[in-house]
mmCIF file of C-alpha atoms in Angstrom:
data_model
loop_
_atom_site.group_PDB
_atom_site.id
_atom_site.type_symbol
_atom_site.label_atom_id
_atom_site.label_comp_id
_atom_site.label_asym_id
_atom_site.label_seq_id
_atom_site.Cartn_x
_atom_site.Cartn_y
_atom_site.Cartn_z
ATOM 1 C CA UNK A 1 -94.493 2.334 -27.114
ATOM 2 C CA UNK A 2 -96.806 0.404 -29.356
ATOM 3 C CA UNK A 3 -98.858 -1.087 -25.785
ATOM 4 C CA UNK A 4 -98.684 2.434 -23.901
ATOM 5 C CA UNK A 5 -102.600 3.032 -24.841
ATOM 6 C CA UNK A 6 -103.687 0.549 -22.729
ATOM 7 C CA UNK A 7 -103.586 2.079 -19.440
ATOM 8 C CA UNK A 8 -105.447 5.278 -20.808
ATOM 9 C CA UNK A 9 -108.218 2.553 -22.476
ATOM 10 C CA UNK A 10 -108.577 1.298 -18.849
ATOM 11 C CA UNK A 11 -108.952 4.485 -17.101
ATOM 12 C CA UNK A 12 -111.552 5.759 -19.208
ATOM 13 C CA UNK A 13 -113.763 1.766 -18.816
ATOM 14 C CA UNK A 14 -112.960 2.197 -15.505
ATOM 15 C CA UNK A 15 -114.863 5.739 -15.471
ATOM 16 C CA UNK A 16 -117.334 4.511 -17.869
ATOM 17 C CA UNK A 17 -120.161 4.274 -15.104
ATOM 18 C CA UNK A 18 -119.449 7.251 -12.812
ATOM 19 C CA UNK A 19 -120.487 10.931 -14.696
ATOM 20 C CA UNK A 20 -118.244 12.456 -12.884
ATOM 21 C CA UNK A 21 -115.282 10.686 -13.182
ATOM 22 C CA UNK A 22 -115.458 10.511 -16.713
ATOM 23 C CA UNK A 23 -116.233 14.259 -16.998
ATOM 24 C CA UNK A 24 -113.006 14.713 -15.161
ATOM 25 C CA UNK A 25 -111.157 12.353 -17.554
ATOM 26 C CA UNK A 26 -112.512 13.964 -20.002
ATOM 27 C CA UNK A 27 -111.393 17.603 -19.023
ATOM 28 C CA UNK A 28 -108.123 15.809 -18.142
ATOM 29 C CA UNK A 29 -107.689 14.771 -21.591
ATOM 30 C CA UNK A 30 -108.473 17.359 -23.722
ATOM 31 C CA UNK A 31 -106.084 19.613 -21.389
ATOM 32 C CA UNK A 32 -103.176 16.847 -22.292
ATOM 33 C CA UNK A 33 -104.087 17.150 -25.756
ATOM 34 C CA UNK A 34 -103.496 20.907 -26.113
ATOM 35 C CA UNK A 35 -100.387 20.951 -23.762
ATOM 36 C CA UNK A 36 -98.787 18.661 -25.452
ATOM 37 C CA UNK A 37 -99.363 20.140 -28.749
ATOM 38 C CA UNK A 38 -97.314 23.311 -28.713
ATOM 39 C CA UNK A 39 -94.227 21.418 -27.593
ATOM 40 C CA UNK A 40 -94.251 19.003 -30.615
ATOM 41 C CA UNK A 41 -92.134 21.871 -32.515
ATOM 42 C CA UNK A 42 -89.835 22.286 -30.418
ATOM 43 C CA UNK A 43 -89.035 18.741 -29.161
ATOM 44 C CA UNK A 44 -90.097 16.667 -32.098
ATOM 45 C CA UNK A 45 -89.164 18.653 -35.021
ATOM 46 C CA UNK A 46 -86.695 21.391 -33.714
ATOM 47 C CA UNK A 47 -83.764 20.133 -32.676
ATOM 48 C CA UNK A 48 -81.091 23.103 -32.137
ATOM 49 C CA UNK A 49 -79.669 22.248 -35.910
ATOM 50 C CA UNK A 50 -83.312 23.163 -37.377
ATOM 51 C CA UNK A 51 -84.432 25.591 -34.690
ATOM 52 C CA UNK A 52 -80.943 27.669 -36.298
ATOM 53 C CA UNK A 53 -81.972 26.929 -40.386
ATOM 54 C CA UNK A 54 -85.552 28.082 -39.472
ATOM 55 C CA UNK A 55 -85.419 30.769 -36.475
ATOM 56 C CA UNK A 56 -88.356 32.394 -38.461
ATOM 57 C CA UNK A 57 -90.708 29.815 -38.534
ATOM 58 C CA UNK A 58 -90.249 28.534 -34.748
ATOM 59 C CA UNK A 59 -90.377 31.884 -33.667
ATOM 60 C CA UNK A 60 -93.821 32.819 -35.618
ATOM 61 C CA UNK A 61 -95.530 29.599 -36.413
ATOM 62 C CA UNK A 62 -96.405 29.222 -32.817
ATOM 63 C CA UNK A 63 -98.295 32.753 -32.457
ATOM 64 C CA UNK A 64 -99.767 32.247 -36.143
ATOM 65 C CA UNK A 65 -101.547 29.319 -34.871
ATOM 66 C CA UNK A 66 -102.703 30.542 -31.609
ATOM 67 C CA UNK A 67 -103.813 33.606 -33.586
ATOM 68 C CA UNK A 68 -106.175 31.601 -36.434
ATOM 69 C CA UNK A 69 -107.612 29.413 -33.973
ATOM 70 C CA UNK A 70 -108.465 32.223 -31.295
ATOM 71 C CA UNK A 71 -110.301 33.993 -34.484
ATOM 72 C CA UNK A 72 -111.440 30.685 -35.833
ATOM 73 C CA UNK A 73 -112.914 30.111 -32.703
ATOM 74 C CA UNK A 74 -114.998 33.344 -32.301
ATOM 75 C CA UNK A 75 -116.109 33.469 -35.680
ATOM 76 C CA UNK A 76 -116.905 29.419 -36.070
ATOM 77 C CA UNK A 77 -116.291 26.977 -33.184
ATOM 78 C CA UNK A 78 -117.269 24.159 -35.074
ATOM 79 C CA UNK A 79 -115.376 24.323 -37.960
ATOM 80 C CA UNK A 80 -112.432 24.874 -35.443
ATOM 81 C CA UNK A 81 -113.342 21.440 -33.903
ATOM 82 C CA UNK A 82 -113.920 19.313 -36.859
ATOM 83 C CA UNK A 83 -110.768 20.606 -38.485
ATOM 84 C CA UNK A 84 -108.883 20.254 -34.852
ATOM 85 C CA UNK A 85 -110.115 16.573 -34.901
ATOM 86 C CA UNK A 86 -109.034 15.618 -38.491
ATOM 87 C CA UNK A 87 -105.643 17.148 -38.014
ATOM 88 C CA UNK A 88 -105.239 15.098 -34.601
ATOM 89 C CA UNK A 89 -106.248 11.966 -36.566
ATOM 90 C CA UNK A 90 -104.515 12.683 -39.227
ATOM 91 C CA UNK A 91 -100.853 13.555 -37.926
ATOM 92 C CA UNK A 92 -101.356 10.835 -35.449
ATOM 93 C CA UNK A 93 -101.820 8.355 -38.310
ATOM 94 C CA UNK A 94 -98.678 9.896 -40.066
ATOM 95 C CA UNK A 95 -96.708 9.338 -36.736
ATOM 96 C CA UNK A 96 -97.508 5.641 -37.355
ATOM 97 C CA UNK A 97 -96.533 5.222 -40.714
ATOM 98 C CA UNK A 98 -93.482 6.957 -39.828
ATOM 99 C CA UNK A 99 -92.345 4.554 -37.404
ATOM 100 C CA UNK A 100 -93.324 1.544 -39.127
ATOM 101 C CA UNK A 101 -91.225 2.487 -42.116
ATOM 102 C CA UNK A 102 -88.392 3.483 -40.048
ATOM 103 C CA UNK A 103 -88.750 0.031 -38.282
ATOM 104 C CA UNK A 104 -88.907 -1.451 -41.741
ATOM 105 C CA UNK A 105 -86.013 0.068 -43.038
ATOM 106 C CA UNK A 106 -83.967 -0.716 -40.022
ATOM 107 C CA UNK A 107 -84.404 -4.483 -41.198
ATOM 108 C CA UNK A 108 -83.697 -3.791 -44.712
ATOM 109 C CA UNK A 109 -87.178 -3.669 -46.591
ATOM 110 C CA UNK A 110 -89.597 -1.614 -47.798
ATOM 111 C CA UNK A 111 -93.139 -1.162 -46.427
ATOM 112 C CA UNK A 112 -94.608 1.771 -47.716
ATOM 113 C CA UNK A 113 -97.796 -0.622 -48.322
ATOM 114 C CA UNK A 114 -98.073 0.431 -44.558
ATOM 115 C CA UNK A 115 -99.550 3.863 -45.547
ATOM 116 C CA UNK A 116 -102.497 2.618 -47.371
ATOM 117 C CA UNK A 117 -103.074 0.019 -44.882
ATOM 118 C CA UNK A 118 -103.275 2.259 -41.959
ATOM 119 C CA UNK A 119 -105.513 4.924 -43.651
ATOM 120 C CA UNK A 120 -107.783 2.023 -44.393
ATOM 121 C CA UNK A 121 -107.770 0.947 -40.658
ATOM 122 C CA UNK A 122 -108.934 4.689 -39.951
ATOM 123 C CA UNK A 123 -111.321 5.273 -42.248
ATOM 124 C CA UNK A 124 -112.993 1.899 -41.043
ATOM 125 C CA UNK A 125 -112.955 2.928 -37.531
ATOM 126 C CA UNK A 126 -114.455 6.384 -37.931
ATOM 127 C CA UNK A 127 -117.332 5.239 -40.001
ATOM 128 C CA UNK A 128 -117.659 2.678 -37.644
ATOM 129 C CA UNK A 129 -118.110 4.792 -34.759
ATOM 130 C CA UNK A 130 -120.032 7.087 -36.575
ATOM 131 C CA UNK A 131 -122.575 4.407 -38.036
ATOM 132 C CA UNK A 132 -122.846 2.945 -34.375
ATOM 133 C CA UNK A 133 -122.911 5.248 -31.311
ATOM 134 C CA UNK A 134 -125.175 8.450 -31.030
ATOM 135 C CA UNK A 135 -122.194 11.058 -30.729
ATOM 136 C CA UNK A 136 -124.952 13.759 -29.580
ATOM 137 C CA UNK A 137 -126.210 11.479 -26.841
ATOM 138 C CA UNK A 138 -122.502 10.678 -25.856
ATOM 139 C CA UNK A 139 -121.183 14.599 -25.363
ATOM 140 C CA UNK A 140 -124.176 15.460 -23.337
ATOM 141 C CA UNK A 141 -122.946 12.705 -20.733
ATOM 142 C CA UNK A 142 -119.945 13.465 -20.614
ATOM 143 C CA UNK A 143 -120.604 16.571 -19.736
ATOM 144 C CA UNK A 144 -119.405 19.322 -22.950
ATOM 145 C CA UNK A 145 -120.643 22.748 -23.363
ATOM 146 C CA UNK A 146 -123.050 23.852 -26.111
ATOM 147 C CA UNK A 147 -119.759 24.892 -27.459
ATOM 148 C CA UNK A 148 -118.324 21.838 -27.969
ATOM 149 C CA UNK A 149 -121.694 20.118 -28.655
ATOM 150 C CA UNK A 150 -122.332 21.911 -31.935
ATOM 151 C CA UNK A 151 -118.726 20.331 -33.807
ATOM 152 C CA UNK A 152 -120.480 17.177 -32.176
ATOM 153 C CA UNK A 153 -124.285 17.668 -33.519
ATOM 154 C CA UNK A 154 -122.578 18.554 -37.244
ATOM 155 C CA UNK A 155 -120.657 15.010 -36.983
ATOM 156 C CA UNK A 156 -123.627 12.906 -35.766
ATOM 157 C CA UNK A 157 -125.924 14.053 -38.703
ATOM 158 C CA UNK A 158 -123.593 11.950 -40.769
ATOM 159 C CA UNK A 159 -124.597 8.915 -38.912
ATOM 160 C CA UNK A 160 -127.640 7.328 -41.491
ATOM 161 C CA UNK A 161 -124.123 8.016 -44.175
ATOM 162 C CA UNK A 162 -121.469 6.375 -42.140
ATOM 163 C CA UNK A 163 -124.482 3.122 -42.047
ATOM 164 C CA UNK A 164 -124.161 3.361 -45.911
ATOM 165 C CA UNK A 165 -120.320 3.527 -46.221
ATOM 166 C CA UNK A 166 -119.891 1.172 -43.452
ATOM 167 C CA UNK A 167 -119.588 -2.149 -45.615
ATOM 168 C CA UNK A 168 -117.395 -0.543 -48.184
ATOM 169 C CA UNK A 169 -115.184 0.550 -45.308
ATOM 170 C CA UNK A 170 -115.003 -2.488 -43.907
ATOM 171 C CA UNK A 171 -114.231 -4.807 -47.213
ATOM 172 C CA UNK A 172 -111.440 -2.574 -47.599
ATOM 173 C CA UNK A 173 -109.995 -1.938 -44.484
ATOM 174 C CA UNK A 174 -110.183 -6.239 -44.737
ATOM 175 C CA UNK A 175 -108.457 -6.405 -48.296
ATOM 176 C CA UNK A 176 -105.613 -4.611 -47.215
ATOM 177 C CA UNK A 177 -104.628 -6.212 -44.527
ATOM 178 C CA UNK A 178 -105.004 -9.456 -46.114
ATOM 179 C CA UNK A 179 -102.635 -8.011 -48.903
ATOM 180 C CA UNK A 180 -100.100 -6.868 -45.964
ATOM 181 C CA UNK A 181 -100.428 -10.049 -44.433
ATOM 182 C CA UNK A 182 -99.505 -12.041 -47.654
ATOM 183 C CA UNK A 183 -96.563 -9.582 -48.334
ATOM 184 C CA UNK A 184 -95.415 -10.568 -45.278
ATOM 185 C CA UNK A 185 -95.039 -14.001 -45.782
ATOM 186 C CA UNK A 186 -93.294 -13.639 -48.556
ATOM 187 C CA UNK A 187 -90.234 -11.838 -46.583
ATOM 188 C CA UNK A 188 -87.375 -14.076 -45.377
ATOM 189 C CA UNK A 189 -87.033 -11.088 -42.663
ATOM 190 C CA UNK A 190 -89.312 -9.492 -40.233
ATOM 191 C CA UNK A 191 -89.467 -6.756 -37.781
ATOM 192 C CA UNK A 192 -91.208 -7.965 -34.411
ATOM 193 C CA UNK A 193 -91.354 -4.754 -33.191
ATOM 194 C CA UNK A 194 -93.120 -2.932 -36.283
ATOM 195 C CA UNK A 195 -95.334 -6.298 -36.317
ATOM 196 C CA UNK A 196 -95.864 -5.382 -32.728
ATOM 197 C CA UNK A 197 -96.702 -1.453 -33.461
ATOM 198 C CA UNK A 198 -99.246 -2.464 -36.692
ATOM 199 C CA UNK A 199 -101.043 -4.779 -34.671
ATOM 200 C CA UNK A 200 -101.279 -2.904 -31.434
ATOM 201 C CA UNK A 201 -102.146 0.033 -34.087
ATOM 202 C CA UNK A 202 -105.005 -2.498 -35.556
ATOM 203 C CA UNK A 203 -106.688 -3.319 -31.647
ATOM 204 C CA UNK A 204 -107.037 0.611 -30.603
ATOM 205 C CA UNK A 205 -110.255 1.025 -32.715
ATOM 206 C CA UNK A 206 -111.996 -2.329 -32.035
ATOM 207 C CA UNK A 207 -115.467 -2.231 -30.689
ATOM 208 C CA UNK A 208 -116.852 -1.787 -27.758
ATOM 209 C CA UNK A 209 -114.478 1.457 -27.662
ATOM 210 C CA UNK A 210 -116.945 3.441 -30.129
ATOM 211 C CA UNK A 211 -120.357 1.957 -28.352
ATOM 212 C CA UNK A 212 -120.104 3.642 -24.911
ATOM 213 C CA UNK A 213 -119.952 6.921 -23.191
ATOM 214 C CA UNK A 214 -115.529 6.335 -22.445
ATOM 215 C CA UNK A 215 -115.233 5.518 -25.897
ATOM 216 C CA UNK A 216 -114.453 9.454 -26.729
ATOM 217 C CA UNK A 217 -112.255 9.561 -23.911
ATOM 218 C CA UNK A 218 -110.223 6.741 -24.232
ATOM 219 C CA UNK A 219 -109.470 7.265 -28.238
ATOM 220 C CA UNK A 220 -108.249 10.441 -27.293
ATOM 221 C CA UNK A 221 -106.206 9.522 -24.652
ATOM 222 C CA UNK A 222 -104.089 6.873 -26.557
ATOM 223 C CA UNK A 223 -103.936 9.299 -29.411
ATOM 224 C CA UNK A 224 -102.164 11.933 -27.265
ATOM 225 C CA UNK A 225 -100.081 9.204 -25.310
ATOM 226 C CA UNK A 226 -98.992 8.039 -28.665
ATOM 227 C CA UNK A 227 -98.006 11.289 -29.719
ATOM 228 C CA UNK A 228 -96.150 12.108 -26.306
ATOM 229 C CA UNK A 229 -93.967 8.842 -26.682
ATOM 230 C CA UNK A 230 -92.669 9.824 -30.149
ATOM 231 C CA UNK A 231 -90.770 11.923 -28.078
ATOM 232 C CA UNK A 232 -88.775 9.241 -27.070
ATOM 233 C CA UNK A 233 -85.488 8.191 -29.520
ATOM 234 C CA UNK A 234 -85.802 5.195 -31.641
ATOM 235 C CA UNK A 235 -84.854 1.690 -30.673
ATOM 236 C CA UNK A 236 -85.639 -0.798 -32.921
ATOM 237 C CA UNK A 237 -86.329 -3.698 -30.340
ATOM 238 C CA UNK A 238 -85.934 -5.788 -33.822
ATOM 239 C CA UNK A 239 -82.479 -5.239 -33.396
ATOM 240 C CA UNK A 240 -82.072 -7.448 -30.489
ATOM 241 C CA UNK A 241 -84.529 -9.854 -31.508
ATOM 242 C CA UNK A 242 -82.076 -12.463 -32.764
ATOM 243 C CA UNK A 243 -83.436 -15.596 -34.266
ATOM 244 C CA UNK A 244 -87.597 -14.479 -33.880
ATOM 245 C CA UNK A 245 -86.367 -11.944 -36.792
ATOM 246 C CA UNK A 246 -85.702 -14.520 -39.397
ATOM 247 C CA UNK A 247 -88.490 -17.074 -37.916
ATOM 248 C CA UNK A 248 -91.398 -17.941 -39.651
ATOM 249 C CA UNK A 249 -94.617 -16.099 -39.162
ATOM 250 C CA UNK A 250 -97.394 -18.384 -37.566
ATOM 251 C CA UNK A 251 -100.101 -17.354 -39.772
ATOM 252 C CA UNK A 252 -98.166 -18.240 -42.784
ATOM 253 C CA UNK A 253 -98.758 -21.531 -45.018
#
């Protein structure tokens, strides 16, 4: 699970150079995205147990939603976006965390450090791609409506603010993961596959991702495949690890 981004990262570099491939891709993605969505309750959260205790709110929460975002979207498509966009960042993120902790626990330690740590990584890499690629520029060729365009035009106005933030971002994105990395070393046990997960986790935002025209594709992409696998039970591949568990960590002294 934590490498299953990388084929979606190809596809859209591989795109990157043909319009109308990546407006496909593009089209192909957000439809993923909002198929995958309405499912999450049902296969993620409701198990028979909870569907049961909460008939009420797996019954209505579905049409609720479709309801405020259908009159969301007539009365203010851009706020609609931006909010759609932080909430797919944002429960994404919380996926993570989730699994990291689990995987943590599963080896007998605590790592709710891990929360902080991947909120940092986020923050970093939005104000990164803010601060460096011309969002505006970017829908256009890609091919959105003047729908989707306006959520887009409100978020690149904040680029000259991202360029201020950008070093504060940064320094702590970098302080936090050197505090992780030192907590680490300090552990006589590890997890190789939630070491696995944060690191994979740490690659997705790297430049060039956020500096050209599959950049938008390709972040959505792995965010949606990522979701789609947390439909899959747990292993912890730690488990089976045997002696690379209790080895030491090559970055430590």
């Amino acid at each position: 699970m934590a490498l299953v981004w990388v084929p979606f990262a190809v596809a859209a570099h591989l795109a990157a150079r043909d319009p109308e491939q990546l407006r496909w891709l593009v089209s192909a993605t957000f439809l993923f995205s909002f198929a995958h969505q309405p499912l999450s309750l049902w296969l993620v959260y409701g198990d028979e147990g909870q569907r049961d205790a909460h008939r009420a709110l797996f019954t209505w929460a579905p049409l609720v939603a479709v309801t405020a975002v259908a009159a969301g979207t007539a009365a203010q498509p851009a706020a609609i976006a931006l909010a759609g966009g932080v909430w797919n960042l944002a429960h994404t993120l919380r996926q993570r965390y989730g699994l990291s902790r689990l995987y943590g626990r599963l080896r007998g330690f605590d790592c709710s450090s891990d929360n902080q740590l991947l909120w940092a990584w986020l923050s970093a890499a939005v104000v990164i791609g803010l601060a460096r690629t011309d969002l505006a520029v970017l829908a256009r060729q890609v091919g959105l409506d003047q729908r989707n365009t306006t959520a887009i035009d409100a978020l690149a106005s904040t680029r000259a603010a991202a360029a201020v933030f950008l070093p504060l971002a940064g320094a702590i994105a970098v302080a936090l993961t050197l505090r992780s990395v030192r907590a680490e070393c300090r552990r006589d046990i590890h997890s190789p596959a939630r070491l696995m997960y944060l690191g994979s986790t740490a690659t997705e935002p790297m430049p060039p991702s956020t500096s050209s025209s599959s950049g938008g594709a390709s972040t959505v992409l792995r965010t949606n495949a990522r979701s789609v696998t947390a439909l899959v039970p747990l292993r912890d591949a730690s488990a089976v690890a045997g002696p690379w568990a209790s080895m030491p960590l090559p970055w430590c002294p």
